[in-house]
Short mmCIF file of C-alpha atoms and ligand atoms in Angstrom, two decimals:
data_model
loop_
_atom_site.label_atom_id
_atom_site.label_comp_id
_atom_site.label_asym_id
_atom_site.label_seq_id
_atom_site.Cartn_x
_atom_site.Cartn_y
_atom_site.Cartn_z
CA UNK A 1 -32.80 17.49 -20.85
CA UNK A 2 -30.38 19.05 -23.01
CA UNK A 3 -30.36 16.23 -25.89
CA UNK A 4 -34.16 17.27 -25.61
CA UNK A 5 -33.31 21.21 -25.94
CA UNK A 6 -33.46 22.53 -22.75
CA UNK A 7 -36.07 22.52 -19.96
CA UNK A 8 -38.66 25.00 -22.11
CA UNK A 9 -38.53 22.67 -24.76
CA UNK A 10 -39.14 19.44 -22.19
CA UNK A 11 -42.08 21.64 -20.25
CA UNK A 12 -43.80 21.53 -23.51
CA UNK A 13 -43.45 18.10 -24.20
CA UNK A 14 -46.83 15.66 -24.45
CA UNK A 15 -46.44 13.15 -21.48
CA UNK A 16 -46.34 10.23 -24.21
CA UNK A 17 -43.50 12.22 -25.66
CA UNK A 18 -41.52 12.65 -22.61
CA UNK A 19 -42.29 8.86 -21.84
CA UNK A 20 -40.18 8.08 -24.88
CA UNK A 21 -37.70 10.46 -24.24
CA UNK A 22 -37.10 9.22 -20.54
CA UNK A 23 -36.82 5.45 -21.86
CA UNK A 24 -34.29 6.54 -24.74
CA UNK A 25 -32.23 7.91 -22.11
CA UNK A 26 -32.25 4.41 -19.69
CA UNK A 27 -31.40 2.71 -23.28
CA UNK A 28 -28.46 4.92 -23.83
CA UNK A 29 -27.44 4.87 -20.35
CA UNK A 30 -27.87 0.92 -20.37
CA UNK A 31 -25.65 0.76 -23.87
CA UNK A 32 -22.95 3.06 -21.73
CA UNK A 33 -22.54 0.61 -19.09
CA UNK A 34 -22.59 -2.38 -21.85
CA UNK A 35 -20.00 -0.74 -23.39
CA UNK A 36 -18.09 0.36 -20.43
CA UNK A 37 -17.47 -3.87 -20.39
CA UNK A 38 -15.32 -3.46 -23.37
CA UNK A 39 -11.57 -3.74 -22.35
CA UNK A 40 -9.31 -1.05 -23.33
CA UNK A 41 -6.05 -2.27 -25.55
CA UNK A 42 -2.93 -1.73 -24.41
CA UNK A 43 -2.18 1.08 -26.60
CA UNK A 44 -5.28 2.59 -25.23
CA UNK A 45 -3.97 2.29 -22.25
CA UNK A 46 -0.68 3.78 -22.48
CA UNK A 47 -1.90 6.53 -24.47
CA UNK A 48 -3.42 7.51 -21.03
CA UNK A 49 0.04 7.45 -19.23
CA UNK A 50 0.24 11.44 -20.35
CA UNK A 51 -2.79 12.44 -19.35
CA UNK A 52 -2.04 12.62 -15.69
CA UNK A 53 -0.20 14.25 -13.35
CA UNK A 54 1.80 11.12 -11.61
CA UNK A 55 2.22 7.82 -12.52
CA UNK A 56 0.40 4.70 -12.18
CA UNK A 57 2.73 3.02 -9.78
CA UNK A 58 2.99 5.92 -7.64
CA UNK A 59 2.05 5.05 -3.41
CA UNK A 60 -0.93 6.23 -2.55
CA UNK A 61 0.09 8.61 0.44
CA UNK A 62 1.84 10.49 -2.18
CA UNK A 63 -0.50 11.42 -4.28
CA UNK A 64 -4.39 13.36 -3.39
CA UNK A 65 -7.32 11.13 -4.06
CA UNK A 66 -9.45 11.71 -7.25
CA UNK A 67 -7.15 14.74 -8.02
CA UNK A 68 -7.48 16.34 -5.31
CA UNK A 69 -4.66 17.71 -2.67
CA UNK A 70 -3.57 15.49 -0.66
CA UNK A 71 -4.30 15.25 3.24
CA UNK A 72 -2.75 16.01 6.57
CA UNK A 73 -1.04 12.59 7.72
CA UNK A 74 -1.65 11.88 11.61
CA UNK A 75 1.59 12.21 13.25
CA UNK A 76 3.31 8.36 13.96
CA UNK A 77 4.14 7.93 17.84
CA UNK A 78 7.73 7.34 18.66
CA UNK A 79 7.80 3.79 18.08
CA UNK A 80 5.47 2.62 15.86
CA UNK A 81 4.24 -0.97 15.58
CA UNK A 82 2.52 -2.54 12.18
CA UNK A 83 -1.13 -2.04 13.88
CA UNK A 84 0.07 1.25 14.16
CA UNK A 85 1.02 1.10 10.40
CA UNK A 86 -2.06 -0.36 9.70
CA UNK A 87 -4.28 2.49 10.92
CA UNK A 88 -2.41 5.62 9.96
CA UNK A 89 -0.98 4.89 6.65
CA UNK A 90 -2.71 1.74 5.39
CA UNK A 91 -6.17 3.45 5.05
CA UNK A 92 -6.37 3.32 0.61
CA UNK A 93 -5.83 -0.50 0.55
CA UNK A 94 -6.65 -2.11 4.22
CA UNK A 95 -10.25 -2.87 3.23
CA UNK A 96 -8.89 -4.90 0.29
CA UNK A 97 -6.28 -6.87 2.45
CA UNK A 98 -8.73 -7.35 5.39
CA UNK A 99 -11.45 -8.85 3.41
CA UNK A 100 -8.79 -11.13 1.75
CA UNK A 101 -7.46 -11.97 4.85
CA UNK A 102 -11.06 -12.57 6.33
CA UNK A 103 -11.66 -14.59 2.80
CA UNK A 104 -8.34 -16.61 3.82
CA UNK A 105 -9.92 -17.17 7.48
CA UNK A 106 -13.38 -18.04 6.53
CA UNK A 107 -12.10 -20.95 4.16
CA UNK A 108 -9.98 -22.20 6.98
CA UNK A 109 -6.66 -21.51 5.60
CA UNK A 110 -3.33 -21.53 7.76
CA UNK A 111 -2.09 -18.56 9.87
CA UNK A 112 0.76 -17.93 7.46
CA UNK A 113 -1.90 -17.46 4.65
CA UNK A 114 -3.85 -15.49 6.34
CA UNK A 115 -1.22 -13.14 7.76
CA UNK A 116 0.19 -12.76 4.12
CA UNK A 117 -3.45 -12.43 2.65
CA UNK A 118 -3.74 -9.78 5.20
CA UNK A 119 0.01 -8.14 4.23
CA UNK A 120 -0.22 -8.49 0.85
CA UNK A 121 -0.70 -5.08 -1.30
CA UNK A 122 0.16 -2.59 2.07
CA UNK A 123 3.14 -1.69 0.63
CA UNK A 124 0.83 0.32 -2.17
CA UNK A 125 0.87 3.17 0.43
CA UNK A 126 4.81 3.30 -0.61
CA UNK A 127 4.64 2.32 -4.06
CA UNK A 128 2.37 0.35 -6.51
CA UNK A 129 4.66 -0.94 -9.38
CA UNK A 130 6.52 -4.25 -8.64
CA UNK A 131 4.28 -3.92 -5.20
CA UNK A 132 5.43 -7.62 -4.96
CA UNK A 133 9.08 -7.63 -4.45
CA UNK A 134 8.95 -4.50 -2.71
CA UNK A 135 6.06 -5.65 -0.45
CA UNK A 136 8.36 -8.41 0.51
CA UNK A 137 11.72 -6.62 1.03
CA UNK A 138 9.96 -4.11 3.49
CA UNK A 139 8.20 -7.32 5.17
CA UNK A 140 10.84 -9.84 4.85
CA UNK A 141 12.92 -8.22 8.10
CA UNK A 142 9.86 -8.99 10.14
CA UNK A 143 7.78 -12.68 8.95
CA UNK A 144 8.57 -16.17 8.44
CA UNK A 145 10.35 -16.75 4.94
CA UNK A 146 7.25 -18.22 3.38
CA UNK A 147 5.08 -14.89 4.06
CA UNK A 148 7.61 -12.75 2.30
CA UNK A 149 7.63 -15.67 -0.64
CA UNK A 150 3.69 -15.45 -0.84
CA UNK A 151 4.14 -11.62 -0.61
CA UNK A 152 6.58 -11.38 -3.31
CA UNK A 153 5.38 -14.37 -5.89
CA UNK A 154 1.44 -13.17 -5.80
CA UNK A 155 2.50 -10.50 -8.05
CA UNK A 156 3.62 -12.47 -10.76
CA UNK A 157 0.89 -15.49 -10.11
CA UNK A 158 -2.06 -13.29 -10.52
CA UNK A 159 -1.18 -13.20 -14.30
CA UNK A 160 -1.68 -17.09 -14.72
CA UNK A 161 -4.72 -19.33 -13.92
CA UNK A 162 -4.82 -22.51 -11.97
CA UNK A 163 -7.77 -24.42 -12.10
CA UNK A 164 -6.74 -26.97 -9.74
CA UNK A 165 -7.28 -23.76 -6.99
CA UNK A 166 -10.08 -22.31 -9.32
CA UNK A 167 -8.10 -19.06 -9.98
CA UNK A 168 -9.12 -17.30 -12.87
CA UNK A 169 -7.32 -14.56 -14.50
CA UNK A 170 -9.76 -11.85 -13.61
CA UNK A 171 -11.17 -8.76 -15.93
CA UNK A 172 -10.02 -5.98 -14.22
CA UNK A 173 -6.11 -6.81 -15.41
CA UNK A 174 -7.75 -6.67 -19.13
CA UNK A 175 -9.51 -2.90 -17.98
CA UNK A 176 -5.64 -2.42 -15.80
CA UNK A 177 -3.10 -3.59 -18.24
CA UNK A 178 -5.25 -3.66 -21.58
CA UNK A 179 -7.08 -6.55 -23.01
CA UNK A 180 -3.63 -7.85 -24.91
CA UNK A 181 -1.25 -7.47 -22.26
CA UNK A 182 1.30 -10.33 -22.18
CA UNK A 183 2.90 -10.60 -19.06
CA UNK A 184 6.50 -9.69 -19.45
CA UNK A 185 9.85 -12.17 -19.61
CA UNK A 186 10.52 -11.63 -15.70
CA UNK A 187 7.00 -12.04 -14.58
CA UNK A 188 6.75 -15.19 -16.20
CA UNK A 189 9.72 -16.61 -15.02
CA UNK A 190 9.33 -15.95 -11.74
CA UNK A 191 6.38 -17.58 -12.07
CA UNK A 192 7.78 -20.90 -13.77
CA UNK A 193 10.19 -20.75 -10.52
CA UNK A 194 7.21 -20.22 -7.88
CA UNK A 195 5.56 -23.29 -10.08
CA UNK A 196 8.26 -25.09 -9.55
CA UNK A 197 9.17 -24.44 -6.11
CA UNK A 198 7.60 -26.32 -2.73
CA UNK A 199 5.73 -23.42 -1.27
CA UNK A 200 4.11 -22.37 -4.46
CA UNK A 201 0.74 -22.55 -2.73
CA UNK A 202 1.44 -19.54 -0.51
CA UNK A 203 1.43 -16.75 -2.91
CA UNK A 204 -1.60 -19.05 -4.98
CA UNK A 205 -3.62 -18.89 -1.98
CA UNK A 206 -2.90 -15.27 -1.90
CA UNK A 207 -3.93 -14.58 -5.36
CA UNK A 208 -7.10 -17.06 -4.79
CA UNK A 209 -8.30 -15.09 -1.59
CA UNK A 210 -7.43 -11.60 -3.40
CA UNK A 211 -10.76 -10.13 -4.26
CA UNK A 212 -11.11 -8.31 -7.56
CA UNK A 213 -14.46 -7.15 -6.79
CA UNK A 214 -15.50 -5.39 -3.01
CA UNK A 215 -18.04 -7.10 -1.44
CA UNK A 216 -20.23 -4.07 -0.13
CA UNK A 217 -21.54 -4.63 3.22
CA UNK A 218 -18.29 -6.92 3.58
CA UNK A 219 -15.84 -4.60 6.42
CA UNK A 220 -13.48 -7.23 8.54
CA UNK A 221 -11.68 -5.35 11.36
CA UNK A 222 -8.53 -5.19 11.67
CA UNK A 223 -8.88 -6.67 16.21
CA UNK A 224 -10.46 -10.19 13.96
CA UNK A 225 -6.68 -10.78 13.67
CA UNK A 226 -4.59 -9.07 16.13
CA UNK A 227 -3.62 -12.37 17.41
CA UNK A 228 -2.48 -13.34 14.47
CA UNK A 229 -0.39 -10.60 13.98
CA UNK A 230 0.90 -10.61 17.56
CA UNK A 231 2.41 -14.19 16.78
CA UNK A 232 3.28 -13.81 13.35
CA UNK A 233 5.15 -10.01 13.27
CA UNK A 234 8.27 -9.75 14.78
CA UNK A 235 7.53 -6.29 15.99
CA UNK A 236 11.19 -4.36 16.51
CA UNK A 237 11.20 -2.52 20.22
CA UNK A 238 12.57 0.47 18.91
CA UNK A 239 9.78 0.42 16.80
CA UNK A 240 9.25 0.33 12.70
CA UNK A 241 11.56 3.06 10.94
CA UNK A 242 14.11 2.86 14.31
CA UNK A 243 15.27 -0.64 14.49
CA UNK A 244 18.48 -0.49 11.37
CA UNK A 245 16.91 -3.27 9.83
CA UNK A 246 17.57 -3.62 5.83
CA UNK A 247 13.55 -1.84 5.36
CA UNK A 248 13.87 0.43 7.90
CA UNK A 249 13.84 3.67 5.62
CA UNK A 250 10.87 1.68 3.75
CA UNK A 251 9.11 2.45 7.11
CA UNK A 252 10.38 5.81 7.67
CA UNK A 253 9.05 6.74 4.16
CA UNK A 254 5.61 5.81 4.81
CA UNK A 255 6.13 7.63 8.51
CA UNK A 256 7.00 10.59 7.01
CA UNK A 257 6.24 11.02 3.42
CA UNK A 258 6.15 14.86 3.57
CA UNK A 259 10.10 15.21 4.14
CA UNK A 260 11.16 16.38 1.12
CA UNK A 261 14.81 15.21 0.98
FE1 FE2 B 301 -1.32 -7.50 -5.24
FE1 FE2 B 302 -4.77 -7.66 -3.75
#
């Protein structure tokens, strides 16, 4: 309306004329989302590091969504288990890890893949950057060693393809990380040692069930694999946050992320 000069000017418009006009605007609109497929570079990228007011690997319950203030958090209860976790602190990235995990369960993969598929990115409710070695250090009190390996080696596997598990490096790292981003020397050798190493197919079935793109309509529940979680999560009785394990305060973050000290 306004490329057009304003609604008097549209009003008095011949019908053919505002025909034209109307398919300009789907052509324009159509070259906007055409060009929106263009990857940024990495300088493009960082030059938006300044234009915010937190940083990219920030946790989500620490910062408001869209800009806006954050919420009131539910209050934990006194001993609070992962499901509990799950519900009340998880919400920004649990419909990611439950449709990977349902991905992980509808291919028939093992419980361990599954459960990790499922654990994978949580920790982004902490903290984003490095989510894989601090995803596992929070976990690794509480799973078998090879969930906390798949946890902490998706990270840097997500980076490199592997067409023996048709995993292909997927475009929203070139839109994340810039079109010519190279990973850096300690992502790529911890992926030469999870290459190398005999449970490398834990964190590649991780990356290979991680889903880059929602699938709308697609919105597992969490009870699809409570049993699961009841055998594989060694839940602490004094519950997560109260049980002096190494993570503990990991827990106690997320818990209570409005303490200020
Ligand atoms: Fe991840
Ligand atoms: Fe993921």
């Amino acid at each position: 309306m306004e490329s057009l000069g304003g609604a008097a000017a549209v009003a008095a418009m011949s019908s053919e004329a505002k025909a034209d006009a109307l398919e300009d605007a789907q052509n324009k609109a159509l070259n906007q989302a055409v060009a929106a497929k263009k990857f940024p570079t990495m300088a493009e990228v960082e030059a938006g590091i300044t234009e915010k007011p937190f940083r990219r690997g920030v946790g989500n319950l620490f910062i408001g969504r869209r800009g806006a203030n954050v919420a009131r958090l539910e209050p934990m209860p006194a001993k609070p288990t992962f499901i509990d976790f799950f519900r009340m602190r998880f919400g920004d990235v649990s419909n990611h890890v439950l449709q990977s995990a349902n991905h992980a369960m509808q291919t028939g993969m093992e419980e361990e893949v599954i459960f990790a598929c499922l654990l994978h990115d949580t920790v982004h409710s902490l903290i984003k950057v490095d989510h894989g070695w601090w995803g596992a250090q929070m976990y690794a009190p509480y799973v078998s060693e090879k969930v906390a390996f798949a946890i902490r080696y998706h990270q840097a596997l997500r980076f490199y393809d592997d067409d023996a598990h048709g995993y292909k490096y997927p475009d929203l790292y070139r839109r994340t990380f810039g079109e010519d981003y190279k990973p850096e020397p300690y992502i790529e050798a911890a992926y030469k040692f999870t290459r190398n190493h005999k449970w490398y197919e834990y964190p590649r079935l991780v990356t290979v069930n991680d889903l880059y793109a929602f699938e709308p309509g697609v919105n597992p529940k969490l009870e699809q694999f409570t049993d699961i979680v009841g055998r594989q999560f060694k839940q602490p009785k004094e519950g997560l946050g109260f049980d002096n394990s190494p993570s503990a305060h990991m827990w106690r973050s997320m818990a209570m992320p409005d303490h200020p000290l």
